[in-house]
XYZ file of N, CA and C in Angstrom:
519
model
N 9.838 12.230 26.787
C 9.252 10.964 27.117
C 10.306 9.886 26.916
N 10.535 9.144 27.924
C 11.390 8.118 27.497
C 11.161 6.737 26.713
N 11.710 6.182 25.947
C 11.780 5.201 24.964
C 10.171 4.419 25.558
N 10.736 3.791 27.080
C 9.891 2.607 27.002
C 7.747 3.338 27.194
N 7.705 4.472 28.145
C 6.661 5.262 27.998
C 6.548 5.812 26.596
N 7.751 6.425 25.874
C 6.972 6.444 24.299
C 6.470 5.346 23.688
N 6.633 4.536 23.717
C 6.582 2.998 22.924
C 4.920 2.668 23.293
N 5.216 2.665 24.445
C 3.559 2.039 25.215
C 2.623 3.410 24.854
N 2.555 4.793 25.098
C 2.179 5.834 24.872
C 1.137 5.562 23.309
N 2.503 5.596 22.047
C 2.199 5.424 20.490
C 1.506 4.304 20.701
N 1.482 3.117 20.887
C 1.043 2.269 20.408
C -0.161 1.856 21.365
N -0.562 2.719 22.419
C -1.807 2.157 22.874
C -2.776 3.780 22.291
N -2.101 4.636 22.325
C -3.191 5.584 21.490
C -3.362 5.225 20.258
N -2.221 4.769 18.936
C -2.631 4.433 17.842
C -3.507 3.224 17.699
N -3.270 2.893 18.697
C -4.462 1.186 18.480
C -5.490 1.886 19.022
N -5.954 1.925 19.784
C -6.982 2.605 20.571
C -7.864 3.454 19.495
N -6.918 4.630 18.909
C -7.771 5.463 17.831
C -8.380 4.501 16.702
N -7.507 3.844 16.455
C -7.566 2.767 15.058
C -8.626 1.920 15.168
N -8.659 1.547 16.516
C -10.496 0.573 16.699
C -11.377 1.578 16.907
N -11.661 2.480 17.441
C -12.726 3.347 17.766
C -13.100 3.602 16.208
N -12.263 4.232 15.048
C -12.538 4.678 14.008
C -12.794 3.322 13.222
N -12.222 2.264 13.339
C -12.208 1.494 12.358
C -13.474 -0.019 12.919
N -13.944 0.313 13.957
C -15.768 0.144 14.258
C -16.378 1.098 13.612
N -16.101 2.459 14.235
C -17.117 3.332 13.111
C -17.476 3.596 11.768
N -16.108 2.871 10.687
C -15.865 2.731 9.654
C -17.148 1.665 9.097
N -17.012 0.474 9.646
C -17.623 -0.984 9.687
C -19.131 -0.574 10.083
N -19.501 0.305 10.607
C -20.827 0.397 11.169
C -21.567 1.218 10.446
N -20.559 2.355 9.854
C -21.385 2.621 8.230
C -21.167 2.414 7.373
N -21.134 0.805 7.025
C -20.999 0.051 5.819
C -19.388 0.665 5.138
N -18.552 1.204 6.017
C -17.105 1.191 4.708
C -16.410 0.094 5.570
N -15.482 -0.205 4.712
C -14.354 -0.692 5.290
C -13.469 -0.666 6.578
N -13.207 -1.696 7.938
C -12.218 -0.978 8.602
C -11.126 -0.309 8.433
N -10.379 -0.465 7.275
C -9.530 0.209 6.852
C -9.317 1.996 6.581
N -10.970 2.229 6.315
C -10.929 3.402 6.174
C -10.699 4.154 7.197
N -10.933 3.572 8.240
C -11.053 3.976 9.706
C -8.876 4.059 10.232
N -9.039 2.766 9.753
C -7.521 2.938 10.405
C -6.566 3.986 9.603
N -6.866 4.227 8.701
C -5.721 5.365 7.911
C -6.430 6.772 8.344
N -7.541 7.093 8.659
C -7.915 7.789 8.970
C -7.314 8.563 10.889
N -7.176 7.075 11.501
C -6.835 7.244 12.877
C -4.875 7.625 12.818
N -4.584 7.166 11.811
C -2.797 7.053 11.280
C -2.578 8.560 10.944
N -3.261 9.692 10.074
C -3.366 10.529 10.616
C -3.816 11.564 11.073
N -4.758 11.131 12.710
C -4.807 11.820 13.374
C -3.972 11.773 14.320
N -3.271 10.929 14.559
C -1.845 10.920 15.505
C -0.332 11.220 14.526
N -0.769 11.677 13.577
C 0.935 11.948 13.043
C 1.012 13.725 13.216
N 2.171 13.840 12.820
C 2.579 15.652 13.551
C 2.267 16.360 12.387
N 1.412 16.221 11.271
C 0.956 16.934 10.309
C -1.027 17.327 10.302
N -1.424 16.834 11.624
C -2.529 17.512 12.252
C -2.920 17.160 13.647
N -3.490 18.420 13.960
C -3.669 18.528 15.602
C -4.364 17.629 15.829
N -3.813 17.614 17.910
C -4.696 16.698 18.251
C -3.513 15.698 18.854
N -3.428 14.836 19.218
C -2.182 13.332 19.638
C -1.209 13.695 18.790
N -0.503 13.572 19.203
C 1.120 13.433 18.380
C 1.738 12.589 18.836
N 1.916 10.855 18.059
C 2.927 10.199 18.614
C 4.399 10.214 18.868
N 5.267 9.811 19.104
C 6.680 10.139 19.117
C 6.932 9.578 17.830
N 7.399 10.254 16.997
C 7.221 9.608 15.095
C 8.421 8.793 15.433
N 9.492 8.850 15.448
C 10.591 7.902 15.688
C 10.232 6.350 16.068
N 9.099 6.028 16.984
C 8.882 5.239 17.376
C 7.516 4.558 16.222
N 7.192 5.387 16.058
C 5.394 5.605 15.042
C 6.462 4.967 13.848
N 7.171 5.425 13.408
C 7.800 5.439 12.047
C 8.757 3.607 12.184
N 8.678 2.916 13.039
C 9.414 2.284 13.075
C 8.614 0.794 13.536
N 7.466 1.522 13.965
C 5.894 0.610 14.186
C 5.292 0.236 12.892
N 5.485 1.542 11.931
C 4.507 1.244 10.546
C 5.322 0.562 10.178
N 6.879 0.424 9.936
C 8.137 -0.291 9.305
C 7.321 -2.016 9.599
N 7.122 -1.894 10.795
C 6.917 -3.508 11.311
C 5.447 -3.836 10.577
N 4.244 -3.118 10.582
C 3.190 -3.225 10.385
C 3.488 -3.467 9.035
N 3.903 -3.088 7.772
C 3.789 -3.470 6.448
C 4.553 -4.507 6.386
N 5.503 -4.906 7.362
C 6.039 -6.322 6.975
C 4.723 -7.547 7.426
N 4.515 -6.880 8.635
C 3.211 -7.632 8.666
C 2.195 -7.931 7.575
N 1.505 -6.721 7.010
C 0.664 -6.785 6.151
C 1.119 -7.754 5.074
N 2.182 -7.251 4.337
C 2.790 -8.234 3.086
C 2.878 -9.832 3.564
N 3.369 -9.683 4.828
C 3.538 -11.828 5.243
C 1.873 -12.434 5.330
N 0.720 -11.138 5.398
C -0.718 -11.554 5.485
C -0.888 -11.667 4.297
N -0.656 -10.730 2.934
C -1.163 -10.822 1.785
C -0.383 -12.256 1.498
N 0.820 -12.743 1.670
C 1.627 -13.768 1.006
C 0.693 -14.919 1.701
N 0.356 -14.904 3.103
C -0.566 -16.357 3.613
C -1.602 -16.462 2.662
N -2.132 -15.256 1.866
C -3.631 -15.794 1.118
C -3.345 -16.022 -0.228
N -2.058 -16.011 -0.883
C -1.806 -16.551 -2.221
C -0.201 -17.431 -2.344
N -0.506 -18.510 -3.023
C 0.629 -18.740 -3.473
C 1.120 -18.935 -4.211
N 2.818 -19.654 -4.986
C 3.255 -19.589 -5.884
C 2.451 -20.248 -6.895
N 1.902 -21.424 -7.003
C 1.243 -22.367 -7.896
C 0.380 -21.424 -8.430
N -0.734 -20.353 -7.605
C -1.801 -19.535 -8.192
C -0.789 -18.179 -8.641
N -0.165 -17.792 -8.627
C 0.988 -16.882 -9.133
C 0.995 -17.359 -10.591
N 1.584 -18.427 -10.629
C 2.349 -19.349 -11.834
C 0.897 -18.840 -13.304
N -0.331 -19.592 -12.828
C -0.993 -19.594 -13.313
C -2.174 -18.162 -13.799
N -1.382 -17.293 -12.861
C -2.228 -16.514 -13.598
C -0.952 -15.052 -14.044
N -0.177 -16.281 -14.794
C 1.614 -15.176 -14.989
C 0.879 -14.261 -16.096
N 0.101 -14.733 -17.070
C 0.287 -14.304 -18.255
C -0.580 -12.778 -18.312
N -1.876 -12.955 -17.791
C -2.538 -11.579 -17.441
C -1.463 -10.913 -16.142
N -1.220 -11.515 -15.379
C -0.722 -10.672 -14.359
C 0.660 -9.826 -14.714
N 1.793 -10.724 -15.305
C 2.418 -9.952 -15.768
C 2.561 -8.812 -16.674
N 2.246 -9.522 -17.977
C 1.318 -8.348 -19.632
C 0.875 -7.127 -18.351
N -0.642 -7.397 -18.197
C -1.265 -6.705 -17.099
C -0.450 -5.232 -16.197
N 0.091 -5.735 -15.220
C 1.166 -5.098 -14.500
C 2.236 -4.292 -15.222
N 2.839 -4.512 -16.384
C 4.013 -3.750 -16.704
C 3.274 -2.825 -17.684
N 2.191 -3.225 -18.363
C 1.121 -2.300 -19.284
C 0.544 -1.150 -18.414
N 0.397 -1.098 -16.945
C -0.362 -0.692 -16.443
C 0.834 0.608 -16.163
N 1.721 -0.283 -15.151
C 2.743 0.795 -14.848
C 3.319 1.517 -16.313
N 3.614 0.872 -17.221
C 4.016 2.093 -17.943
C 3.091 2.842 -18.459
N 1.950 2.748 -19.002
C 0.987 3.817 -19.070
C 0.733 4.861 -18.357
N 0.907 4.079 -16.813
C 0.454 5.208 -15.689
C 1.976 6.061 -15.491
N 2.814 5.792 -15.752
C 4.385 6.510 -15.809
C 4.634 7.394 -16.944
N 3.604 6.801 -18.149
C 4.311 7.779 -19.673
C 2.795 9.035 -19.212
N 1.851 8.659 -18.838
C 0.806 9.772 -18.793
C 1.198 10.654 -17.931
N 1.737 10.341 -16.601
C 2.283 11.202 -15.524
C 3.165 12.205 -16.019
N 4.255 11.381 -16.734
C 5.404 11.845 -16.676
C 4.862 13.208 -17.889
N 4.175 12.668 -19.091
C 3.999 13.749 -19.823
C 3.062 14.922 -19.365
N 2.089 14.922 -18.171
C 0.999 16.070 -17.480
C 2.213 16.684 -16.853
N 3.041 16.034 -16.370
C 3.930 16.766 -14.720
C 4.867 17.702 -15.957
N 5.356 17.290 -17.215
C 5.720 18.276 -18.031
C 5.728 19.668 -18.857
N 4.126 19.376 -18.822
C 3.411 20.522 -18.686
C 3.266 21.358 -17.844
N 3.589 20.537 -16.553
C 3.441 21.460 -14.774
C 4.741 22.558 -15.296
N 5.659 21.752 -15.860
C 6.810 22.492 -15.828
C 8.014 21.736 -14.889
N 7.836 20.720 -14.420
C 8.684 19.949 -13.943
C 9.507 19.266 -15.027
N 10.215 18.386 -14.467
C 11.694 17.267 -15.120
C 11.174 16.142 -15.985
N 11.748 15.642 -16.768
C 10.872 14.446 -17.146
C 11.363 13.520 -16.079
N 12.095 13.360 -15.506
C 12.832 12.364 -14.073
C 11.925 12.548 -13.215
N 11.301 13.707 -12.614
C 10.364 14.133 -11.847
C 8.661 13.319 -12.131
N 8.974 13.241 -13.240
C 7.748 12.951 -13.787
C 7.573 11.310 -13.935
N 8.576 10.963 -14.479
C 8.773 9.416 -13.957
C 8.557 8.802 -13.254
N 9.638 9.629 -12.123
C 9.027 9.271 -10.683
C 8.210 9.130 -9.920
N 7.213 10.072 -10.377
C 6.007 10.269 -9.837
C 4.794 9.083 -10.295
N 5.408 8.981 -11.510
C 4.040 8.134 -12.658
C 4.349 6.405 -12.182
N 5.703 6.347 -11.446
C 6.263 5.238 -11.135
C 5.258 5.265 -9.679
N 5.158 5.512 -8.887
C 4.745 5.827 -7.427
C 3.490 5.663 -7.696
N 3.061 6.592 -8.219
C 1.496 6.404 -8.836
C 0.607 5.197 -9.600
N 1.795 4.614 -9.841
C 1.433 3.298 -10.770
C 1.223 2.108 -9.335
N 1.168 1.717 -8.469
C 1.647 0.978 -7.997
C -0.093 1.223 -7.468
N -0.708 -0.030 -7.172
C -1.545 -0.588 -5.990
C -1.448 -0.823 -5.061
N -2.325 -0.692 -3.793
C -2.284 -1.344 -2.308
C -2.422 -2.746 -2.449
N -1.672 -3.917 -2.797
C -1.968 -5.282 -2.318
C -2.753 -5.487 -0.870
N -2.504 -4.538 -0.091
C -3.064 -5.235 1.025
C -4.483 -4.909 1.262
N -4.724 -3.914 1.134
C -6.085 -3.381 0.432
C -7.091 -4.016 -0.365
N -6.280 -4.411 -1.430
C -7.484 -5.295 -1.984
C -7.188 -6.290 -1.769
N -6.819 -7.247 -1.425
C -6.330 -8.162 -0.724
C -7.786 -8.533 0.046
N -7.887 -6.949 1.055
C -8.728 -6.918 2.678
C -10.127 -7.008 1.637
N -10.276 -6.130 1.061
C -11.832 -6.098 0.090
C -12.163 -7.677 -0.700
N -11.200 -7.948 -1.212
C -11.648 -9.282 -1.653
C -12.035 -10.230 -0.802
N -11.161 -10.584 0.444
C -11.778 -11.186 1.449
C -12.890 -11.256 2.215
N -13.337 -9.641 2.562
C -14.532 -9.207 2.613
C -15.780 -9.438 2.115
N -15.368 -9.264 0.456
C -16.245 -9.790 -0.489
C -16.137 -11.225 -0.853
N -15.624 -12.184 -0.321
C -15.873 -13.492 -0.477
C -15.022 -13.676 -1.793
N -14.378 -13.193 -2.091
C -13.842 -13.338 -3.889
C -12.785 -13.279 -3.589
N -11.699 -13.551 -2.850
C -10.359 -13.549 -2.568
C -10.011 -15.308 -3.577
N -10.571 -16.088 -3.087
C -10.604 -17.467 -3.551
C -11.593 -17.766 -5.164
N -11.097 -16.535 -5.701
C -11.734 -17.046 -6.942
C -11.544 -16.593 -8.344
N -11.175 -16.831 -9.402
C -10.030 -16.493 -10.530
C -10.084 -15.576 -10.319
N -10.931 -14.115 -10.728
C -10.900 -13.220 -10.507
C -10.043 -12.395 -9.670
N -10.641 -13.471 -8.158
C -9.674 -12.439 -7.268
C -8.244 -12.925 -7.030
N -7.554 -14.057 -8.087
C -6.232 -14.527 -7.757
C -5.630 -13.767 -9.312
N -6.341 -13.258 -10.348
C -5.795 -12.745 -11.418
C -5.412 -11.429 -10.402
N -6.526 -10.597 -9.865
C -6.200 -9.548 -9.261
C -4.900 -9.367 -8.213
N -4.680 -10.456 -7.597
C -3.800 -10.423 -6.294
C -2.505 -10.479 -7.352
N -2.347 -11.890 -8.187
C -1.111 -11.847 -8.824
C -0.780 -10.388 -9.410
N -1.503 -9.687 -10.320
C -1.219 -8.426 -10.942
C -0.466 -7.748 -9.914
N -1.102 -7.365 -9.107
C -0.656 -6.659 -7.391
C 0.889 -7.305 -7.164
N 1.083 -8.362 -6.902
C 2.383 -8.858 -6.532
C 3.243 -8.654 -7.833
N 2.894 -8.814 -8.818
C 3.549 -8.477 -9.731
C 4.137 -6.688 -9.696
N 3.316 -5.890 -10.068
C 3.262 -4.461 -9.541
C 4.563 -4.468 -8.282
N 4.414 -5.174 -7.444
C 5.241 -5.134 -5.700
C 6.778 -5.483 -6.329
N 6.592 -6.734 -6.620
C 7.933 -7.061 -7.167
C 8.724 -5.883 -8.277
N 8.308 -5.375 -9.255
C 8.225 -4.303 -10.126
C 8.720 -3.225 -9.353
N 7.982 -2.894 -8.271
C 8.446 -1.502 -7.216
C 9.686 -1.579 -6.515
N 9.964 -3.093 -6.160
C 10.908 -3.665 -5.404
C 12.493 -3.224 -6.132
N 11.887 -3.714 -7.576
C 13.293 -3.148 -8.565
C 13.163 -2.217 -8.773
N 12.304 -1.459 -8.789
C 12.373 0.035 -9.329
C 13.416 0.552 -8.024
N 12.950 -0.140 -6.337
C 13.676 0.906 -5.354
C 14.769 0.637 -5.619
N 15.616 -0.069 -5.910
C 16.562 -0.507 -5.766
C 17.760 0.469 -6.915
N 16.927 0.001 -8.151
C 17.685 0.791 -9.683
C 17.295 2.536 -9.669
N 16.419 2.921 -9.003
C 16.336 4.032 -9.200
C 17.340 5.027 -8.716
N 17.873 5.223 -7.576
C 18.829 5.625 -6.980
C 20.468 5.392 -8.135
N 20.170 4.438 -8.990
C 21.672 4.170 -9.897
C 20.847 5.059 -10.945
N 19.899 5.120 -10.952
C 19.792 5.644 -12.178
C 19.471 7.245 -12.121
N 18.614 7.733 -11.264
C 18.275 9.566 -10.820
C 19.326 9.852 -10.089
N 20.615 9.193 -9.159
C 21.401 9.808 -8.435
C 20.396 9.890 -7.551
């Protein structure tokens, strides 16, 4: 398939699947979201059925989470950041390391690395901002301490992951 028919191909079947499922999602009371990760994969090459050209798929989702993150950043900003540093931060680095020292010590028992295990408890630690982000909005609570303690924690967490990608590679090789 060539570039410009793959391009149009992926992205009018992945949209296409993504509303069909993500109405049907909405129509029995879940989330559209559930619908769209659900439609993400039924077009990837790890089950039958559509197979997009992943090269192109893989370079669509690249764009789509920059998207998502510039949506989560339109619904909070620095001033509500500022103010809710003190739970969000405490919060966030309590969270990730708990969820990193528990990982890391079960995956030890698996019989894996403690690096392995790190890694994993690191990955695992981390929230969907955009996710709850979508639920809070949903639920009317995006605009309200609650849901700006919650969002900051989340960005906090993001920023946190941001350094982790970066130092981890200096530090596991």
């Amino acid at each position: 398939m060539s570039n410009g028919i793959g391009l149009l191909f992926t992205l009018t079947s992945g949209l296409t699947i993504a509303l069909i499922l993500g109405y049907i999602a909405h129509k029995i009371k879940l989330s559209p979201l559930v619908g769209y990760l659900i439609a993400g994969i039924m077009v990837s090459p790890y089950s039958p059925g559509i197979v997009a050209d992943m090269s192109i798929a893989q370079q669509c989702a690249e764009i789509g989470i920059v998207l998502l993150m510039f949506g989560v950043g339109m619904h909070f900003n620095l001033k509500d950041l500022i103010a809710v540093k003190d739970i969000a931060v405490v919060g966030a680095l309590a969270q990730i390391a708990t969820s990193t020292i528990i990982s890391a010590i079960l995956v030890k028992f698996l019989g894996w690395s403690w690096t392995s295990g790190i890694v994993l408890g690191i990955a695992i630690s981390v929230a969907s901002t955009v996710v709850l982000t979508r639920v809070l909005s949903d639920n009317k609570m995006l605009h309200t301490p609650t849901g700006h303690a919650a969002i900051g924690w989340l960005i906090m967490e993001d920023l946190f992951t941001i350094i982790i990608l970066v130092l981890l590679p200096a530090f596991f090789g």
